[in-house]
mmCIF file of C-alpha atoms in Angstrom:
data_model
loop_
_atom_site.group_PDB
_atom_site.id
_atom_site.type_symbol
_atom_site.label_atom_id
_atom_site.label_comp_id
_atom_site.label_asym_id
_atom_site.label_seq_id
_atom_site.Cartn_x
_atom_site.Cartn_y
_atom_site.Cartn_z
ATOM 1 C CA UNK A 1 -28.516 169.228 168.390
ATOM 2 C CA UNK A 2 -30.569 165.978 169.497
ATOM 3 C CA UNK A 3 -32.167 163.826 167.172
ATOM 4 C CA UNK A 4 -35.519 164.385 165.863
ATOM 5 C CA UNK A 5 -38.766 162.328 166.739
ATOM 6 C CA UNK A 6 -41.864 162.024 165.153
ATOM 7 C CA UNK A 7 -44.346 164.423 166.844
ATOM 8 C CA UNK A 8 -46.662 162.563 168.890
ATOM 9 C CA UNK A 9 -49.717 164.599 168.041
ATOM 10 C CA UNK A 10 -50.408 167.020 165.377
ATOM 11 C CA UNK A 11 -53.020 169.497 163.697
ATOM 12 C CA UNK A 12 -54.906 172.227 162.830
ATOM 13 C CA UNK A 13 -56.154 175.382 164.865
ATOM 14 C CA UNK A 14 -59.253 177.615 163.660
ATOM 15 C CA UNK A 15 -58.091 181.027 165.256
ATOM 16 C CA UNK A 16 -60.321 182.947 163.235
ATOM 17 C CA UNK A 17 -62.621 183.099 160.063
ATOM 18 C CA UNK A 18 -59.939 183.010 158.064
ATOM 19 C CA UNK A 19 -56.574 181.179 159.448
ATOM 20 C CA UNK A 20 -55.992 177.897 160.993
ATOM 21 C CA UNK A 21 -52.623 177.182 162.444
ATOM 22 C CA UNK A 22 -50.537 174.025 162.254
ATOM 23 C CA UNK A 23 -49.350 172.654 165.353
ATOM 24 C CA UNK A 24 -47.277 169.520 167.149
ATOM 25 C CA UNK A 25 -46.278 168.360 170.081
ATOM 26 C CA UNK A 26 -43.199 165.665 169.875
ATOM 27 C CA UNK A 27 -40.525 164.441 173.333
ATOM 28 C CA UNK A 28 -41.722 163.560 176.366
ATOM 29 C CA UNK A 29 -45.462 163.934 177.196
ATOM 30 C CA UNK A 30 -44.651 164.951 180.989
ATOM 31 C CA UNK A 31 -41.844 167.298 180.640
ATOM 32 C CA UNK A 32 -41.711 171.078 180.822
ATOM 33 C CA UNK A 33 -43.142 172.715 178.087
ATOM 34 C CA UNK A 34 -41.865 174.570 175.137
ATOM 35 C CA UNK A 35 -43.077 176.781 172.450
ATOM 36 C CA UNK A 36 -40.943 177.405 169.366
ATOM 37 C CA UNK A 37 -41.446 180.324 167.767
ATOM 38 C CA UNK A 38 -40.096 181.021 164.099
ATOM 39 C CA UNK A 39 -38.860 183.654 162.433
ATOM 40 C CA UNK A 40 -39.744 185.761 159.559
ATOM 41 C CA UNK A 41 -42.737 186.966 159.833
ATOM 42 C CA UNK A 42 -43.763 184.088 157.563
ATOM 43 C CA UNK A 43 -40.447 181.416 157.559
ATOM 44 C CA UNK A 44 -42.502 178.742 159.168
ATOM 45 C CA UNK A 45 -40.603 176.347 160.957
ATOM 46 C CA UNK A 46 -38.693 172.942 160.125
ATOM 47 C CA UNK A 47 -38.748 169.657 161.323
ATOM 48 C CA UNK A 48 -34.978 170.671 162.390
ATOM 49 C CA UNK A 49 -36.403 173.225 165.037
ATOM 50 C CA UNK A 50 -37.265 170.279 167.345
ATOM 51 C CA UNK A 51 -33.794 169.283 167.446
ATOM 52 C CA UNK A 52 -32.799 172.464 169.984
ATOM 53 C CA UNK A 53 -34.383 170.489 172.804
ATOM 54 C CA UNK A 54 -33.769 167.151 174.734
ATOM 55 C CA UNK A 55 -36.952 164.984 173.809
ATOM 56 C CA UNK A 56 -36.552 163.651 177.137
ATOM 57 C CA UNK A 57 -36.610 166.533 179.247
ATOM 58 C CA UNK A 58 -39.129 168.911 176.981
ATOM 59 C CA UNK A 59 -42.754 168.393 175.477
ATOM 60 C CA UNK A 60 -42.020 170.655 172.100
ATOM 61 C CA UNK A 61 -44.491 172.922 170.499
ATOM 62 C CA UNK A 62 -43.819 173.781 167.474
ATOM 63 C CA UNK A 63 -46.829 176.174 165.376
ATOM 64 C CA UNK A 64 -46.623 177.402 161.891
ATOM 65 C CA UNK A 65 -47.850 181.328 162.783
ATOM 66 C CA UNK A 66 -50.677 183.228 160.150
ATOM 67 C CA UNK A 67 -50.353 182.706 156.691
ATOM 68 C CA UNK A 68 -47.238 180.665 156.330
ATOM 69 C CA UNK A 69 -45.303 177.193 156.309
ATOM 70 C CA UNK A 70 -48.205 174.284 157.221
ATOM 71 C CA UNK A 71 -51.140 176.986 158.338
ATOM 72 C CA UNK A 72 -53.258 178.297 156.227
ATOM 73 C CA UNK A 73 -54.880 179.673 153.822
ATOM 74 C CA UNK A 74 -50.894 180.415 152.559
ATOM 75 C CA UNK A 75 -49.275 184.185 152.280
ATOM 76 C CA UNK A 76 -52.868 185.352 153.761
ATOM 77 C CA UNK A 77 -52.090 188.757 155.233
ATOM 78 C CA UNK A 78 -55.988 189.436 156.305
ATOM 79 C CA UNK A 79 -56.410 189.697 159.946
ATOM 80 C CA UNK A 80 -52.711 189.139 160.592
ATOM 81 C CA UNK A 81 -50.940 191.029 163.022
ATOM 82 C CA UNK A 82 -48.288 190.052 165.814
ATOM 83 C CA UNK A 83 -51.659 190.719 168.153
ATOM 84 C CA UNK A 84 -53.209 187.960 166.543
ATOM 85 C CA UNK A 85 -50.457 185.870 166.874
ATOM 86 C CA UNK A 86 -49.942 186.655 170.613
ATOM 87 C CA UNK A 87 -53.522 185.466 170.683
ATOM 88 C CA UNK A 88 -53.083 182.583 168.603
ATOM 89 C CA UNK A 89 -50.167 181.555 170.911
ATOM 90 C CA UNK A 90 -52.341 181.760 174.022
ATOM 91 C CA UNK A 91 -55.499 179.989 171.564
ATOM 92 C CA UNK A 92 -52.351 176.723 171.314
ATOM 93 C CA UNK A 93 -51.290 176.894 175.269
ATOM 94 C CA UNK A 94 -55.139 176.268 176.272
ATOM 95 C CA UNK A 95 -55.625 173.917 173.856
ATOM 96 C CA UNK A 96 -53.025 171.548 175.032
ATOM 97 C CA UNK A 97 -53.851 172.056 178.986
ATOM 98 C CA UNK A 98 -50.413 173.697 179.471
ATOM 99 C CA UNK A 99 -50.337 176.134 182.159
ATOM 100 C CA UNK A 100 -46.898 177.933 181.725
ATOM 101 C CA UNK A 101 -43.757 177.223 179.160
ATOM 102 C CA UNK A 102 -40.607 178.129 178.027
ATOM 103 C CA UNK A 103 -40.858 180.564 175.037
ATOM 104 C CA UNK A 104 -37.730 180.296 172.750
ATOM 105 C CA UNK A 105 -37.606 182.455 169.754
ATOM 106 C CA UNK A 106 -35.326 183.927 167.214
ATOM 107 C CA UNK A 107 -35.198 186.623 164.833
ATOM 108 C CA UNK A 108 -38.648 188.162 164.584
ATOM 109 C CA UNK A 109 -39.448 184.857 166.892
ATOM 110 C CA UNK A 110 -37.519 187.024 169.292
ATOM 111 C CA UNK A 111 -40.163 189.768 168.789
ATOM 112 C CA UNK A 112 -42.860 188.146 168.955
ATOM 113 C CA UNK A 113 -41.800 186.164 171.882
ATOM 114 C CA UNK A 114 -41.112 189.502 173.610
ATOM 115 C CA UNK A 115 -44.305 190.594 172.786
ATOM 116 C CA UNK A 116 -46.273 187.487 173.803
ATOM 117 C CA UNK A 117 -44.329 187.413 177.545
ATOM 118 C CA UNK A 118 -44.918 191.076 178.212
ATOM 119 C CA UNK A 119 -49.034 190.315 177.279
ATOM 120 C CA UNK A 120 -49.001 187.142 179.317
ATOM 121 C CA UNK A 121 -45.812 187.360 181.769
ATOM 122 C CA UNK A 122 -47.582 184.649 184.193
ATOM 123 C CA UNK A 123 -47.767 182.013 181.624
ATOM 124 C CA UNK A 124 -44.032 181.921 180.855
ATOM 125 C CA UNK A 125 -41.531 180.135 182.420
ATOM 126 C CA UNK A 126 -38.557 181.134 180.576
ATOM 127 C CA UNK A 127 -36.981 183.094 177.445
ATOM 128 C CA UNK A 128 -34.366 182.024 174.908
ATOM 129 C CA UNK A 129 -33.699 184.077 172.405
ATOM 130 C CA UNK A 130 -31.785 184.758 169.458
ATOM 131 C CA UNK A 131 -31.381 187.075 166.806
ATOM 132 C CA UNK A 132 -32.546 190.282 168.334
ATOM 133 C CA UNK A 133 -35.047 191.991 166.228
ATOM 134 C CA UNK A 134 -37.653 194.683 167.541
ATOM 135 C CA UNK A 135 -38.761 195.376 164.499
ATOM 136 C CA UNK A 136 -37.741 199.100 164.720
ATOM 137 C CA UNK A 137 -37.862 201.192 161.386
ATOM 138 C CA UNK A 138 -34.304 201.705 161.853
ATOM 139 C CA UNK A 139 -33.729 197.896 161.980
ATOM 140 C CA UNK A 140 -35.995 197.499 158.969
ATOM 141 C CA UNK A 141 -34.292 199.714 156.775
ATOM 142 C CA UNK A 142 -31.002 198.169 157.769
ATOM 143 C CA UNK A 143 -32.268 194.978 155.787
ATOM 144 C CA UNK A 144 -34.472 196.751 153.007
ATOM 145 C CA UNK A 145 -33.791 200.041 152.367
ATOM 146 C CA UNK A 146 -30.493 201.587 150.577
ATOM 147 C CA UNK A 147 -27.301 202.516 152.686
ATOM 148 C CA UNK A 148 -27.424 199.310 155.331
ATOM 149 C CA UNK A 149 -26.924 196.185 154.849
ATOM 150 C CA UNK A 150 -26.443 196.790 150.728
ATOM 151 C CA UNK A 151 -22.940 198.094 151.244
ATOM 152 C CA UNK A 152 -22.195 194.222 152.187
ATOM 153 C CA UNK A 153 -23.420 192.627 149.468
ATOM 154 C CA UNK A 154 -23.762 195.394 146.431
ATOM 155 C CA UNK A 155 -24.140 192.594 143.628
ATOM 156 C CA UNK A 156 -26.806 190.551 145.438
ATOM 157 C CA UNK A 157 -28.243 194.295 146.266
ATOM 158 C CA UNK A 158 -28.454 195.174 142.889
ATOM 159 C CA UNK A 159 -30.563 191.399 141.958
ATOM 160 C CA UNK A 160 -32.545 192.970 144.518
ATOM 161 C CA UNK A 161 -33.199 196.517 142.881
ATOM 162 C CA UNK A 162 -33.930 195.170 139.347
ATOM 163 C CA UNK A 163 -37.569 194.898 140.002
ATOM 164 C CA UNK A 164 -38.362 198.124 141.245
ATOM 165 C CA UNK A 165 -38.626 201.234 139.088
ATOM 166 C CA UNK A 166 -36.092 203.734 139.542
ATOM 167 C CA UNK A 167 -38.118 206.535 140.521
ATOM 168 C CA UNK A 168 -39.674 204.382 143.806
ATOM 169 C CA UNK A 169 -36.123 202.981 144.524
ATOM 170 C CA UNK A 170 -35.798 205.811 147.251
ATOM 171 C CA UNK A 171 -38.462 204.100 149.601
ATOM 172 C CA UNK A 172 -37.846 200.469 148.427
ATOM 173 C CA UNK A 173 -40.696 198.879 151.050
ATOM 174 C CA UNK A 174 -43.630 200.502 149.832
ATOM 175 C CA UNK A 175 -42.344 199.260 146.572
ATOM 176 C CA UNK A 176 -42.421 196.073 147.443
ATOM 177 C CA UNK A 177 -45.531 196.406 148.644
ATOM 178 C CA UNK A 178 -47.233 197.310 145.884
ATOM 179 C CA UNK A 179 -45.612 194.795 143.582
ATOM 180 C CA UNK A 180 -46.160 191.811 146.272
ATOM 181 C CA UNK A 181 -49.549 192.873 146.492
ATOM 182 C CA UNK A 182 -50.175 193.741 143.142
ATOM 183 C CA UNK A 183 -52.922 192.533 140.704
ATOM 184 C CA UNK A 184 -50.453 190.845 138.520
ATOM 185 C CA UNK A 185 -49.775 187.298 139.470
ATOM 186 C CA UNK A 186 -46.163 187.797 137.686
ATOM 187 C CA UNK A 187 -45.669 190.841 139.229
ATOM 188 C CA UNK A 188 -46.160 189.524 142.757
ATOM 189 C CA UNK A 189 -44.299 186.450 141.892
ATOM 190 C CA UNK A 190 -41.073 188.103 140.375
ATOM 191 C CA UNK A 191 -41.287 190.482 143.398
ATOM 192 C CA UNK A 192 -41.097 187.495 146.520
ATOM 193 C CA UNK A 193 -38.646 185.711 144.523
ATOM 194 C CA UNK A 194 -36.040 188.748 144.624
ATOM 195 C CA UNK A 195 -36.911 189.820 147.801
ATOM 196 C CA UNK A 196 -36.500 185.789 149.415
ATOM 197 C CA UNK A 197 -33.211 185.852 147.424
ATOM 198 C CA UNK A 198 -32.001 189.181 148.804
ATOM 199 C CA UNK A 199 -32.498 188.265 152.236
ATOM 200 C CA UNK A 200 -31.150 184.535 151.637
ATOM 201 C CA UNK A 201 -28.018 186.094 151.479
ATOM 202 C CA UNK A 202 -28.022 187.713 154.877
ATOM 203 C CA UNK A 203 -29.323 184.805 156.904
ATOM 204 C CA UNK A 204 -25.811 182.139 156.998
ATOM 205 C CA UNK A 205 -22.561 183.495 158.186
ATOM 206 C CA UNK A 206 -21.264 182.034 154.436
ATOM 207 C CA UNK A 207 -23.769 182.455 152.010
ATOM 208 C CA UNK A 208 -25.013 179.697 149.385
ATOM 209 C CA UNK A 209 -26.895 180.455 146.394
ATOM 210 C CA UNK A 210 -30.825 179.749 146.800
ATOM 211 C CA UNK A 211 -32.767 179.449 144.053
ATOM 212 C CA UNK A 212 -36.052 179.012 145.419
ATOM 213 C CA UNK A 213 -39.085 178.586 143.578
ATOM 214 C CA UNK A 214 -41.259 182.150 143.107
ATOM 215 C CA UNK A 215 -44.180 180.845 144.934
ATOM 216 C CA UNK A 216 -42.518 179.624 147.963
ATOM 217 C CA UNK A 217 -41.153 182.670 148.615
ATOM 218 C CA UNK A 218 -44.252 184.171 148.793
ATOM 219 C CA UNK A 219 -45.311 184.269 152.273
ATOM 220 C CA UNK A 220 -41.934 185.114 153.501
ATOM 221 C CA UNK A 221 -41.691 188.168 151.290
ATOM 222 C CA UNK A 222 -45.524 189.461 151.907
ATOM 223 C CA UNK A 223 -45.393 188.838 155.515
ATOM 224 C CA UNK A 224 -42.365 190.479 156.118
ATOM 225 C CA UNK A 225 -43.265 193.135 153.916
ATOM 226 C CA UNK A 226 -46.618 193.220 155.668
ATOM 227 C CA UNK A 227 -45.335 193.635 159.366
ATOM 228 C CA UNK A 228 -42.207 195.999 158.115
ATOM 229 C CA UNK A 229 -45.176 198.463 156.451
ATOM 230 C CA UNK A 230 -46.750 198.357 159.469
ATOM 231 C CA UNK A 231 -44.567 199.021 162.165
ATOM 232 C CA UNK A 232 -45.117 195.117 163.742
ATOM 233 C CA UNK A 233 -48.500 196.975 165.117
ATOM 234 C CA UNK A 234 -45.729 197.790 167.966
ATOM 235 C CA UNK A 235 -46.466 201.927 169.624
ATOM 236 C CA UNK A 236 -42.889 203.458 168.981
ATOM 237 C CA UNK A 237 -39.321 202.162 168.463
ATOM 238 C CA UNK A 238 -39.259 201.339 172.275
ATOM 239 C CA UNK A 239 -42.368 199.894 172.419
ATOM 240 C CA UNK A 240 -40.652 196.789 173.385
ATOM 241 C CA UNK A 241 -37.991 197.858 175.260
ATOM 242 C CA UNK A 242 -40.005 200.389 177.921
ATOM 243 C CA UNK A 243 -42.665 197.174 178.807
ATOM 244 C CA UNK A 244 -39.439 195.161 179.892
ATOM 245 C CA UNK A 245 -40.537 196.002 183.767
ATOM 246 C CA UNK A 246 -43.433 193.561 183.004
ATOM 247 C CA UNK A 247 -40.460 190.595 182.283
ATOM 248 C CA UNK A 248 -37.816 191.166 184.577
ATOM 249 C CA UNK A 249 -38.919 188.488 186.815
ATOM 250 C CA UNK A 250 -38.463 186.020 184.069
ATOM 251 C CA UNK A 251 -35.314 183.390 183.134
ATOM 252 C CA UNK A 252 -33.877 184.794 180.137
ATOM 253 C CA UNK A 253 -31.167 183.956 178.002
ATOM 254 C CA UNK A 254 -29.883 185.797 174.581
ATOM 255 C CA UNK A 255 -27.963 184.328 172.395
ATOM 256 C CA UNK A 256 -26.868 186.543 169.454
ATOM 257 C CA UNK A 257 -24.252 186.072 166.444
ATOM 258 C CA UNK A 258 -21.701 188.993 166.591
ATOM 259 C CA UNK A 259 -21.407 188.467 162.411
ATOM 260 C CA UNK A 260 -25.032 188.669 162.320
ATOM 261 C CA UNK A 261 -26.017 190.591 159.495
ATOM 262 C CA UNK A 262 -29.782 190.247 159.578
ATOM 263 C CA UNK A 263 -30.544 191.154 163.074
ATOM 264 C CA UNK A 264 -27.503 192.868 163.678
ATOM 265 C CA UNK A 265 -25.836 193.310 167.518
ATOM 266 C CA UNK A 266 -26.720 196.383 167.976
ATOM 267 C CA UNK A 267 -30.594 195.235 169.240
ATOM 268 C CA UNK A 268 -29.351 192.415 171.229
ATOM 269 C CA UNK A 269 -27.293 195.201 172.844
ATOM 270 C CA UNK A 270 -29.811 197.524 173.870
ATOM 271 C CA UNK A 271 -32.081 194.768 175.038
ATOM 272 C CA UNK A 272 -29.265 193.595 177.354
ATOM 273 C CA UNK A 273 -28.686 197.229 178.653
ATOM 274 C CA UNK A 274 -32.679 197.809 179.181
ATOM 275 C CA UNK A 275 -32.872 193.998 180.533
ATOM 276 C CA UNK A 276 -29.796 193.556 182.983
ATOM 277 C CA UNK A 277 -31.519 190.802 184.988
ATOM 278 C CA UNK A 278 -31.033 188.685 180.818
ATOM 279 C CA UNK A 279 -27.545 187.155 180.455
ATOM 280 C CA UNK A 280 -26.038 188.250 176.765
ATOM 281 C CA UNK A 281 -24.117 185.364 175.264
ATOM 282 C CA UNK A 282 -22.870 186.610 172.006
ATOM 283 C CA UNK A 283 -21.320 184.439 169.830
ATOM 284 C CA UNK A 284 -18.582 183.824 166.702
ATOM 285 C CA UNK A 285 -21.498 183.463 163.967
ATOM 286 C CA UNK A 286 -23.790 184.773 161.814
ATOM 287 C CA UNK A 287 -27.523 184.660 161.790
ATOM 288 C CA UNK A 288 -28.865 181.043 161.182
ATOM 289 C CA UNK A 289 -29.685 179.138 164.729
ATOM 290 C CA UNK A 290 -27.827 176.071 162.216
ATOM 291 C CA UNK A 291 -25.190 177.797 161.690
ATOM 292 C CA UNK A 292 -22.746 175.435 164.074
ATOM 293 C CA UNK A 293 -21.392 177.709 166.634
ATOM 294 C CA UNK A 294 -24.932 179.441 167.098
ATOM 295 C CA UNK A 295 -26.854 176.096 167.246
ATOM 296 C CA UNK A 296 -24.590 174.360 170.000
ATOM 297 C CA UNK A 297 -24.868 177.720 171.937
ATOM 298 C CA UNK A 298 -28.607 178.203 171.676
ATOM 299 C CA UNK A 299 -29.043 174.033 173.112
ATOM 300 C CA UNK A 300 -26.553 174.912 176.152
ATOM 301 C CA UNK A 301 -28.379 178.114 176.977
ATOM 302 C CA UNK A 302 -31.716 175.838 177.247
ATOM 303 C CA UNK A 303 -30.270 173.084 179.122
ATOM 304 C CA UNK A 304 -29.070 175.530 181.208
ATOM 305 C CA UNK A 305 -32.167 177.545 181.469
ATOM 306 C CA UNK A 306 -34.000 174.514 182.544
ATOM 307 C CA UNK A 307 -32.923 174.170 186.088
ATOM 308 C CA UNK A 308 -34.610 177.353 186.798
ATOM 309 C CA UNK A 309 -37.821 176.423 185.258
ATOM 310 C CA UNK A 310 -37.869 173.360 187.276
#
């Protein structure tokens, strides 16, 4: 990855009553654009995402979407929806004078990048993405429901159970949902704190114990929670998939981890089959665009994207 800079400007975005949105800018001033877009709903994004792009050769955007990392009001789910954030994407691109960009994305990044190209195809120069996630129920009770993704790791599964009464364990989102969004501070808290942990464990190719603290976790867990409940606000399980027509004339690149246990193959699979004009670089690695092998892949796909943005 390249070093990281200093962004050269930064700040806030009002995008609504409620939300502002942090945003930066860091590399070179007068070279093609780029918009990072996190994962999550609700991860925010690093200081470590910048590194994925040559500060010569790219002006970086990086935003913090609804509700999360720098933007706030923090864990707000009021008047957040991936629409809004396909708006509040556009909202940053006008802003900052920029008339098209490369959109790179991972996990639900990947989602929401797919959903922000097939709203606005002509503003976007290229796609990198990784992690395929479409936010399908299937897909979300893979991660959060009993029978998936538990059979891998049944003792972390079962730190993930404790909270939930075992009469509501047979629909383990709604749940969550109540307790993340329940009236009880200590209720919500205990409740983001197991589910953070939980997926922790799903997100590097060898896991490390986190031991985050309660209330950071809490815009990662209500945010996902929020969008899983919800569907992503997407029409159908191929709500992504049959608007691919309105892409195909776009760069694309996917680079997935064939260990990945979040966003498992599978997606990246069917995207590829429904996209053939994407190339499908799959990978030895897990989940995490650090992990090493998924990292130096995901910089070579955008230096080699580039030439066809130029």
């Amino acid at each position: 990855m390249y070093p990281i800079r200093e962004p050269l400007n930064s700040g806030y975005l009002r995008v609504s009553d409620i939300h502002e949105i942090y945003w930066e800018e860091s590399g070179n001033p007068e070279g093609v654009p780029v918009i990072f877009l996190h994962g999550g709903p609700g991860a925010g994004a690093s200081v470590a995402c910048r590194g994925f792009f040559n500060p010569e050769r790219f002006r970086i955007i990086i935003i913090d979407q609804r509700g999360c990392g720098r933007s706030r009001p923090y864990a707000c789910v009021e008047d957040n929806t991936t629409w809004d954030l396909v708006a509040d994407i556009e909202r940053v691109r006008e802003m900052l004078g920029i008339r098209k960009w490369l959109v790179f994305g991972g996990s639900w990044g990947s989602t929401l990048s797919l959903a922000y190209a097939q709203t606005h195809p002509e503003r976007v120069k290229g796609l990198v993405l990784r992690g395929i996630f479409l936010c399908r129920p299937s897909e979300t009770a893979w991660l959060n429901e009993a029978g998936g993704v538990s059979q891998i790791y049944p003792e972390q599964w079962r730190r993930f159970l404790a909270p939930v009464a075992e009469n509501s364990r047979h629909m383990l989102i709604q749940a969550y949902h109540e307790m993340l969004f329940h009236e009880d501070e200590e209720v919500c808290l205990t409740a983001a704190k197991a589910w953070a942990d939980w997926e922790s464990y799903l997100i590097r190719f060898e896991p490390e114990e986190v031991d985050e603290d309660a209330y950071a976790s809490l815009a990662i867990a209500r945010l996902e929670n929020h969008y899983f409940v919800n569907g992503g606000w997407l029409q159908g399980d191929k709500a992504i998939l049959n608007n691919i027509g309105k892409i195909r004339h776009i760069p694309t690149i996917i680079v997935q981890g064939r260990y990945d246990l979040c966003t498992p193959m599978q997606s990246a699979w069917e995207l590829s089959q429904a996209f053939p004009e994407a190339e499908l670089r799959v990978v030895q690695s897990g989940h995490s665009a650090f992990d090493p092998a998924l990292s130096e892949a995901l910089v070579g796909a955008v230096e080699d994207i580039l030439p066809r943005l130029l």
